[in-house]
Amino acid sequence: MVTTTPQEPVYVIGAGPGGLAVAATLRARGVRAVVLEKSGSVGASWRGHYDRLRLHTTRRLSGLPGLRIPRAYGRWVARADVVRYLEAYAEKHELDVVTGVEVHRIEPAGNGTGSWTLHASGGRRLTGRAVVVATGHNHTPAVPAWPGLDGYEGELIHAREYRNPEPYAGKDVLVVGVGNTGAEIAADLAGGGAARVRLAVRTVPHIVRRTTAGWPAQRTGILVRRLPAPLVDRLGAGMARFAAPDLAAHGLPRPDTGIATRARAGAVPVQDVGLVDAVRSGKVEVVAAVEALDGAEVVLADGTRIAPDVVIAATGYRRALEPLVGHLGVLDDRGRPVRRGPRHTPGLHFVGFANPISGMLREISMEAERIARRIARMKCPESARHPE
């Protein structure tokens, strides 16, 4: 059934931290926002992460607008508590969250009002005065197209499927990728009973301590966020000499690219939550990058062939925005939203697609406030039509 309402809603796609923060800030400005979530609950991505995960940012600097994270959750908030917080956030702000609805495509409504049409599951066509895409930085698991992948005879999973080390007790495990996820999973396995843990590294990461003398790395990231990258690179190199261990003898030399230059290209530093000790003690062995898969063997870049019981690909995610908005010309050549310039489209906004060294949740909170201000200033169409 089609009904007419005095004001088109703003549709927010995704009920993770970004989507909830935008909906709350819009509601605080008197703007009706409807959050569409394809899963059955808020915080679906956080529900699917591995058990030992904690925020790499402090509790005080990670709360979303309008609700602090409870002190009882500690300084480094656990995954399960993040989920509890997001549930409480949606309840406190009385957000209109509709679950079980997946949006497939967004396009201008073509009615002369600047509205947008969303094509969603079940044949729904929804019209909104604005759309906020909050589908997440880590949307679709990505596995490299290694030669021999289709015929690989061993067990291979993406890190998204990893929960805890219990199923891997006594096994030989190869973790591929040394971002924060790969580093934590390798350390988790090393302390959880795996017989052997190897970590395949293609690009050596910057490894930083989560805190130094009580000072969190996040606060340093905030202080240098606006400084020129070459300056931050030099400062970071100086700090690393006394604050970060030299693991060159264990296969992890210091990177030859500066920390800010790397971060602005999308590779944030790895926070040490156990990897350094595991590498130093030999519980995690650093090996060359994976080049190919051959039968039941993994071929490494240095020519070594190994046959682990399990390969865990901590090889990142795709934003997967192309089906949704790729036809609108608002993505760059890496599939990232274009924030400014000729390809920016009024009424279409993105939140949660940056991962700065100052903290993703902090960035989301600031983005949400900016988006809500822009949308609140928009002229509302006189009427709107949307299916119930």
Short mmCIF file of C-alpha atoms in Angstrom, two decimals:
data_model
loop_
_atom_site.label_atom_id
_atom_site.label_comp_id
_atom_site.label_asym_id
_atom_site.label_seq_id
_atom_site.Cartn_x
_atom_site.Cartn_y
_atom_site.Cartn_z
CA MET A 1 0.00 0.00 0.00
CA VAL A 2 1.23 3.52 -0.80
CA THR A 3 0.62 6.35 1.60
CA THR A 4 1.37 10.06 1.56
CA THR A 5 3.26 11.63 4.44
CA PRO A 6 4.10 15.28 5.11
CA GLN A 7 7.83 14.66 5.08
CA GLU A 8 10.01 12.13 3.36
CA PRO A 9 12.22 10.22 5.79
CA VAL A 10 15.96 10.05 5.57
CA TYR A 11 16.96 6.45 4.94
CA VAL A 12 20.08 5.17 6.65
CA ILE A 13 21.44 1.92 5.25
CA GLY A 14 23.12 -0.19 7.92
CA ALA A 15 22.57 -0.48 11.68
CA GLY A 16 26.19 -0.54 12.75
CA PRO A 17 27.87 2.29 14.70
CA GLY A 18 27.82 4.67 11.72
CA GLY A 19 24.17 4.18 10.85
CA LEU A 20 23.01 4.40 14.45
CA ALA A 21 25.07 7.54 15.11
CA VAL A 22 23.65 9.33 12.06
CA ALA A 23 20.08 8.32 12.94
CA ALA A 24 20.51 9.59 16.49
CA THR A 25 21.99 12.92 15.44
CA LEU A 26 19.23 13.40 12.88
CA ARG A 27 16.57 12.61 15.43
CA ALA A 28 18.09 15.17 17.81
CA ARG A 29 17.52 17.77 15.07
CA GLY A 30 13.91 16.76 14.50
CA VAL A 31 14.59 14.87 11.27
CA ARG A 32 12.85 11.56 10.76
CA ALA A 33 15.37 8.80 10.03
CA VAL A 34 14.66 5.17 9.22
CA VAL A 35 17.52 2.69 9.55
CA LEU A 36 17.39 -0.27 7.18
CA GLU A 37 19.38 -3.32 8.27
CA LYS A 38 19.64 -6.50 6.20
CA SER A 39 20.38 -8.72 9.21
CA GLY A 40 18.11 -9.34 12.16
CA SER A 41 19.75 -7.00 14.68
CA VAL A 42 21.89 -3.92 15.19
CA GLY A 43 25.66 -4.27 15.26
CA ALA A 44 25.70 -7.34 13.02
CA SER A 45 29.34 -6.90 12.03
CA TRP A 46 30.46 -6.69 15.65
CA ARG A 47 28.48 -9.79 16.52
CA GLY A 48 30.47 -11.71 13.92
CA HIS A 49 33.98 -10.73 15.01
CA TYR A 50 36.34 -13.07 16.87
CA ASP A 51 35.81 -13.48 20.61
CA ARG A 52 38.98 -11.86 21.95
CA LEU A 53 38.55 -8.63 19.98
CA ARG A 54 38.58 -5.39 21.94
CA LEU A 55 38.39 -1.83 20.74
CA HIS A 56 41.82 -0.48 19.89
CA THR A 57 40.58 2.94 20.97
CA THR A 58 39.80 3.97 24.52
CA ARG A 59 36.32 3.84 25.98
CA ARG A 60 36.23 7.61 26.55
CA LEU A 61 37.11 8.37 22.94
CA SER A 62 34.86 5.74 21.37
CA GLY A 63 31.35 6.67 22.48
CA LEU A 64 28.81 7.73 19.86
CA PRO A 65 26.93 11.06 20.09
CA GLY A 66 24.50 11.20 22.97
CA LEU A 67 25.62 8.19 25.02
CA ARG A 68 28.89 7.39 26.72
CA ILE A 69 30.16 3.83 26.88
CA PRO A 70 29.66 2.60 30.47
CA ARG A 71 32.73 2.78 32.71
CA ALA A 72 32.05 -0.79 33.79
CA TYR A 73 33.14 -1.95 30.33
CA GLY A 74 36.74 -0.97 31.08
CA ARG A 75 39.25 1.09 29.15
CA TRP A 76 39.48 -1.32 26.20
CA VAL A 77 35.93 -2.43 25.47
CA ALA A 78 35.37 -6.09 24.58
CA ARG A 79 33.49 -7.14 21.45
CA ALA A 80 30.46 -8.42 23.36
CA ASP A 81 30.23 -5.15 25.30
CA VAL A 82 30.36 -3.15 22.06
CA VAL A 83 27.29 -5.09 20.93
CA ARG A 84 25.55 -4.37 24.24
CA TYR A 85 26.39 -0.71 23.89
CA LEU A 86 24.98 -0.50 20.36
CA GLU A 87 21.76 -2.17 21.50
CA ALA A 88 21.47 0.31 24.37
CA TYR A 89 22.24 3.19 22.01
CA ALA A 90 19.40 2.32 19.65
CA GLU A 91 17.00 1.91 22.58
CA LYS A 92 17.98 5.14 24.33
CA HIS A 93 17.56 7.25 21.20
CA GLU A 94 14.36 5.38 20.23
CA LEU A 95 15.70 4.79 16.74
CA ASP A 96 13.45 3.49 13.99
CA VAL A 97 15.39 0.40 12.93
CA VAL A 98 13.82 -1.94 10.38
CA THR A 99 15.62 -5.27 10.17
CA GLY A 100 15.50 -7.86 7.41
CA VAL A 101 15.57 -5.25 4.62
CA GLU A 102 18.49 -5.21 2.19
CA VAL A 103 18.94 -2.29 -0.19
CA HIS A 104 20.29 -3.30 -3.59
CA ARG A 105 20.43 -0.04 -5.53
CA ILE A 106 20.06 3.70 -4.97
CA GLU A 107 19.13 6.19 -7.67
CA PRO A 108 17.66 9.69 -7.98
CA ALA A 109 13.88 9.62 -7.73
CA GLY A 110 13.52 11.79 -10.82
CA ASN A 111 10.57 13.69 -9.39
CA GLY A 112 12.23 17.10 -9.35
CA THR A 113 12.48 17.25 -5.55
CA GLY A 114 16.02 15.94 -5.14
CA SER A 115 14.68 12.78 -3.49
CA TRP A 116 16.17 9.32 -3.78
CA THR A 117 14.68 5.94 -4.59
CA LEU A 118 15.95 2.82 -2.86
CA HIS A 119 15.37 -0.59 -4.42
CA ALA A 120 15.19 -3.10 -1.60
CA SER A 121 14.46 -6.75 -0.90
CA GLY A 122 10.91 -7.96 -1.35
CA GLY A 123 10.41 -5.64 -4.32
CA ARG A 124 10.26 -2.57 -2.10
CA ARG A 125 10.78 0.88 -3.61
CA LEU A 126 11.41 3.45 -0.90
CA THR A 127 11.66 7.19 -1.45
CA GLY A 128 13.65 9.38 0.91
CA ARG A 129 14.68 13.04 1.01
CA ALA A 130 18.27 11.89 1.60
CA VAL A 131 20.19 8.65 1.94
CA VAL A 132 23.08 7.82 4.24
CA VAL A 133 25.11 4.74 3.32
CA ALA A 134 26.55 3.12 6.45
CA THR A 135 27.16 -0.41 5.22
CA GLY A 136 30.60 -0.53 6.78
CA HIS A 137 34.31 -0.41 6.07
CA ASN A 138 34.48 -4.20 6.50
CA HIS A 139 31.54 -5.32 4.41
CA THR A 140 32.46 -8.29 2.23
CA PRO A 141 35.34 -10.68 3.04
CA ALA A 142 38.07 -10.59 0.39
CA VAL A 143 40.39 -13.48 -0.48
CA PRO A 144 43.13 -12.89 -3.07
CA ALA A 145 42.79 -14.70 -6.37
CA TRP A 146 45.81 -16.89 -5.70
CA PRO A 147 46.73 -19.26 -8.52
CA GLY A 148 45.36 -22.68 -7.62
CA LEU A 149 42.73 -21.31 -5.23
CA ASP A 150 39.83 -23.19 -6.84
CA GLY A 151 41.62 -26.51 -6.60
CA TYR A 152 43.11 -26.11 -3.14
CA GLU A 153 42.69 -29.33 -1.18
CA GLY A 154 43.38 -27.97 2.30
CA GLU A 155 41.10 -26.14 4.68
CA LEU A 156 40.90 -22.40 4.01
CA ILE A 157 38.68 -19.88 5.78
CA HIS A 158 38.48 -16.11 5.88
CA ALA A 159 39.24 -14.41 9.19
CA ARG A 160 35.56 -13.46 9.36
CA GLU A 161 34.83 -17.12 10.17
CA TYR A 162 37.36 -17.32 13.01
CA ARG A 163 35.96 -17.12 16.54
CA ASN A 164 38.50 -18.57 18.98
CA PRO A 165 41.48 -20.97 19.03
CA GLU A 166 39.62 -23.97 20.43
CA PRO A 167 38.94 -25.70 17.06
CA TYR A 168 42.62 -25.34 16.13
CA ALA A 169 44.19 -26.93 19.18
CA GLY A 170 47.05 -29.20 18.11
CA LYS A 171 46.88 -28.01 14.49
CA ASP A 172 49.37 -26.38 12.15
CA VAL A 173 47.85 -23.03 11.16
CA LEU A 174 48.96 -20.47 8.60
CA VAL A 175 47.56 -16.96 9.07
CA VAL A 176 47.84 -14.84 5.94
CA GLY A 177 48.02 -11.08 6.43
CA VAL A 178 49.47 -8.95 9.20
CA GLY A 179 46.94 -6.23 9.72
CA ASN A 180 45.39 -5.90 13.17
CA THR A 181 43.10 -8.86 12.54
CA GLY A 182 45.83 -11.21 11.35
CA ALA A 183 48.16 -10.16 14.15
CA GLU A 184 45.54 -10.75 16.83
CA ILE A 185 44.40 -14.09 15.44
CA ALA A 186 47.99 -15.32 15.23
CA ALA A 187 48.62 -14.31 18.86
CA ASP A 188 45.31 -15.86 19.90
CA LEU A 189 46.20 -19.17 18.26
CA ALA A 190 49.71 -19.14 19.74
CA GLY A 191 48.30 -18.81 23.24
CA GLY A 192 45.36 -21.10 22.65
CA GLY A 193 46.92 -24.44 21.91
CA ALA A 194 47.71 -24.49 18.18
CA ALA A 195 50.67 -26.79 17.53
CA ARG A 196 52.28 -24.38 15.09
CA VAL A 197 51.39 -20.85 13.97
CA ARG A 198 52.92 -19.18 10.95
CA LEU A 199 52.15 -15.66 9.81
CA ALA A 200 52.57 -14.87 6.11
CA VAL A 201 53.66 -11.27 5.59
CA ARG A 202 53.79 -9.41 2.29
CA THR A 203 54.18 -5.83 3.54
CA VAL A 204 55.84 -5.28 6.91
CA PRO A 205 53.51 -3.25 9.15
CA HIS A 206 54.17 -0.49 11.62
CA ILE A 207 53.70 -2.05 15.05
CA VAL A 208 52.83 0.31 17.89
CA ARG A 209 52.16 -0.19 21.56
CA ARG A 210 48.55 0.32 22.57
CA THR A 211 49.80 2.51 25.40
CA THR A 212 53.16 3.94 26.35
CA ALA A 213 53.50 4.97 30.02
CA GLY A 214 49.71 5.05 30.19
CA TRP A 215 49.38 7.28 27.11
CA PRO A 216 47.18 5.58 24.46
CA ALA A 217 48.38 5.48 20.87
CA GLN A 218 45.00 6.87 19.83
CA ARG A 219 45.68 10.20 21.54
CA THR A 220 48.92 10.54 19.62
CA GLY A 221 46.95 9.80 16.44
CA ILE A 222 44.53 12.61 17.30
CA LEU A 223 47.35 15.10 17.95
CA VAL A 224 49.08 14.44 14.62
CA ARG A 225 45.94 13.89 12.51
CA ARG A 226 46.19 17.25 10.71
CA LEU A 227 49.96 17.50 10.48
CA PRO A 228 51.75 16.98 7.14
CA ALA A 229 52.46 13.31 6.48
CA PRO A 230 56.25 13.77 6.04
CA LEU A 231 56.47 15.43 9.46
CA VAL A 232 54.43 12.68 11.13
CA ASP A 233 56.58 10.07 9.37
CA ARG A 234 59.72 11.57 10.90
CA LEU A 235 58.15 11.87 14.34
CA GLY A 236 56.88 8.30 14.13
CA ALA A 237 60.29 6.95 13.14
CA GLY A 238 61.88 8.68 16.12
CA MET A 239 59.29 7.34 18.55
CA ALA A 240 59.56 3.83 17.14
CA ARG A 241 63.24 3.63 17.97
CA PHE A 242 62.53 3.67 21.70
CA ALA A 243 58.84 2.70 21.95
CA ALA A 244 58.60 -0.17 19.45
CA PRO A 245 60.76 -3.32 19.49
CA ASP A 246 63.04 -4.22 16.61
CA LEU A 247 61.88 -7.59 15.29
CA ALA A 248 64.16 -7.71 12.25
CA ALA A 249 65.83 -10.87 13.53
CA HIS A 250 62.42 -12.53 13.57
CA GLY A 251 61.41 -11.51 10.05
CA LEU A 252 59.67 -8.22 10.83
CA PRO A 253 62.10 -5.37 10.09
CA ARG A 254 61.03 -1.78 10.53
CA PRO A 255 59.03 -0.54 7.51
CA ASP A 256 60.72 1.75 5.00
CA THR A 257 57.50 3.74 4.47
CA GLY A 258 56.43 6.30 7.07
CA ILE A 259 53.58 5.61 9.45
CA ALA A 260 51.39 8.52 8.27
CA THR A 261 52.07 7.92 4.59
CA ARG A 262 51.04 4.29 5.07
CA ALA A 263 47.96 5.21 7.12
CA ARG A 264 46.71 7.74 4.59
CA ALA A 265 46.95 5.05 1.94
CA GLY A 266 44.61 2.92 4.07
CA ALA A 267 47.02 0.79 6.13
CA VAL A 268 46.69 1.67 9.81
CA PRO A 269 49.40 0.60 12.29
CA VAL A 270 49.13 -2.74 14.05
CA GLN A 271 48.53 -2.35 17.76
CA ASP A 272 50.46 -4.89 19.76
CA VAL A 273 48.12 -6.99 21.86
CA GLY A 274 50.34 -10.06 22.06
CA LEU A 275 52.02 -10.43 18.66
CA VAL A 276 55.43 -9.06 19.70
CA ASP A 277 55.84 -11.52 22.58
CA ALA A 278 54.55 -14.39 20.44
CA VAL A 279 57.06 -13.62 17.67
CA ARG A 280 59.94 -13.13 20.09
CA SER A 281 59.22 -16.44 21.82
CA GLY A 282 58.92 -18.31 18.55
CA LYS A 283 55.28 -19.18 19.10
CA VAL A 284 54.46 -17.28 15.91
CA GLU A 285 56.82 -17.77 12.95
CA VAL A 286 56.95 -15.05 10.32
CA VAL A 287 57.13 -16.43 6.76
CA ALA A 288 57.03 -15.01 3.25
CA ALA A 289 53.84 -13.98 1.48
CA VAL A 290 51.58 -16.53 -0.18
CA GLU A 291 52.12 -16.71 -3.94
CA ALA A 292 49.98 -19.70 -4.92
CA LEU A 293 48.13 -22.80 -3.77
CA ASP A 294 49.05 -26.16 -5.24
CA GLY A 295 47.00 -29.16 -4.29
CA ALA A 296 47.30 -29.42 -0.52
CA GLU A 297 50.38 -27.15 -0.41
CA VAL A 298 50.87 -23.41 -0.04
CA VAL A 299 53.64 -21.88 -2.14
CA LEU A 300 55.37 -18.90 -0.52
CA ALA A 301 57.12 -16.01 -2.26
CA ASP A 302 60.56 -17.36 -1.36
CA GLY A 303 59.77 -20.70 -3.02
CA THR A 304 59.05 -22.57 0.22
CA ARG A 305 56.21 -25.07 0.12
CA ILE A 306 54.26 -25.80 3.28
CA ALA A 307 51.20 -27.91 4.05
CA PRO A 308 49.36 -26.40 7.02
CA ASP A 309 46.26 -28.03 8.40
CA VAL A 310 44.35 -24.75 8.11
CA VAL A 311 44.86 -21.46 6.26
CA ILE A 312 43.17 -18.40 7.76
CA ALA A 313 43.04 -15.53 5.29
CA ALA A 314 43.16 -12.26 7.23
CA THR A 315 43.24 -10.52 3.89
CA GLY A 316 40.74 -7.74 4.46
CA TYR A 317 37.37 -6.78 3.12
CA ARG A 318 35.78 -5.05 0.17
CA ARG A 319 33.39 -2.16 0.71
CA ALA A 320 31.24 -3.64 -2.08
CA LEU A 321 29.54 -0.34 -2.87
CA GLU A 322 29.53 -0.80 -6.64
CA PRO A 323 26.11 -2.51 -6.96
CA LEU A 324 24.58 0.05 -4.62
CA VAL A 325 25.96 3.34 -5.97
CA GLY A 326 28.61 2.51 -8.59
CA HIS A 327 26.40 3.81 -11.40
CA LEU A 328 26.24 7.26 -9.76
CA GLY A 329 29.91 8.08 -10.28
CA VAL A 330 30.51 8.73 -6.58
CA LEU A 331 33.27 6.16 -6.05
CA ASP A 332 36.97 6.49 -6.76
CA ASP A 333 39.05 3.90 -8.60
CA ARG A 334 39.44 1.88 -5.37
CA GLY A 335 35.71 1.75 -4.69
CA ARG A 336 35.82 4.35 -1.92
CA PRO A 337 33.25 7.14 -1.60
CA VAL A 338 34.38 10.46 -3.01
CA ARG A 339 33.90 12.98 -0.23
CA ARG A 340 34.35 16.24 -2.09
CA GLY A 341 34.60 17.59 -5.61
CA PRO A 342 32.53 17.20 -8.78
CA ARG A 343 31.49 13.64 -8.02
CA HIS A 344 29.96 14.52 -4.65
CA THR A 345 26.17 14.19 -4.93
CA PRO A 346 23.92 16.33 -2.68
CA GLY A 347 21.54 14.28 -0.58
CA LEU A 348 23.70 11.15 -0.72
CA HIS A 349 26.07 10.69 2.21
CA PHE A 350 28.53 8.07 3.43
CA VAL A 351 29.66 7.35 6.99
CA GLY A 352 32.15 4.87 8.42
CA PHE A 353 34.37 4.37 5.37
CA ALA A 354 37.50 5.95 6.84
CA ASN A 355 39.86 4.23 9.26
CA PRO A 356 42.17 6.98 10.55
CA ILE A 357 44.87 6.63 13.18
CA SER A 358 42.74 8.85 15.43
CA GLY A 359 40.10 6.10 15.76
CA MET A 360 37.23 4.92 13.57
CA LEU A 361 34.44 5.38 16.13
CA ARG A 362 35.64 8.87 16.96
CA GLU A 363 35.66 9.69 13.24
CA ILE A 364 32.17 8.21 12.85
CA SER A 365 30.84 10.45 15.63
CA MET A 366 32.21 13.56 13.94
CA GLU A 367 30.98 12.46 10.51
CA ALA A 368 27.51 11.80 11.90
CA GLU A 369 27.26 15.31 13.33
CA ARG A 370 28.37 16.86 10.03
CA ILE A 371 25.95 14.79 7.98
CA ALA A 372 23.04 15.56 10.31
CA ARG A 373 23.73 19.30 10.07
CA ARG A 374 23.77 19.17 6.27
CA ILE A 375 20.58 17.16 6.02
CA ALA A 376 18.77 19.31 8.59
CA ARG A 377 19.52 22.36 6.42
CA MET A 378 17.99 20.76 3.33
CA LYS A 379 14.63 21.99 2.13
CA CYS A 380 11.99 19.33 2.73
CA PRO A 381 9.82 18.24 -0.19
CA GLU A 382 6.17 19.12 0.33
CA SER A 383 5.07 15.52 0.18
CA ALA A 384 6.46 12.06 -0.15
CA ARG A 385 5.28 8.65 -1.14
CA HIS A 386 6.67 5.48 0.35
CA PRO A 387 5.36 1.94 0.77
CA GLU A 388 4.47 0.62 4.19
#
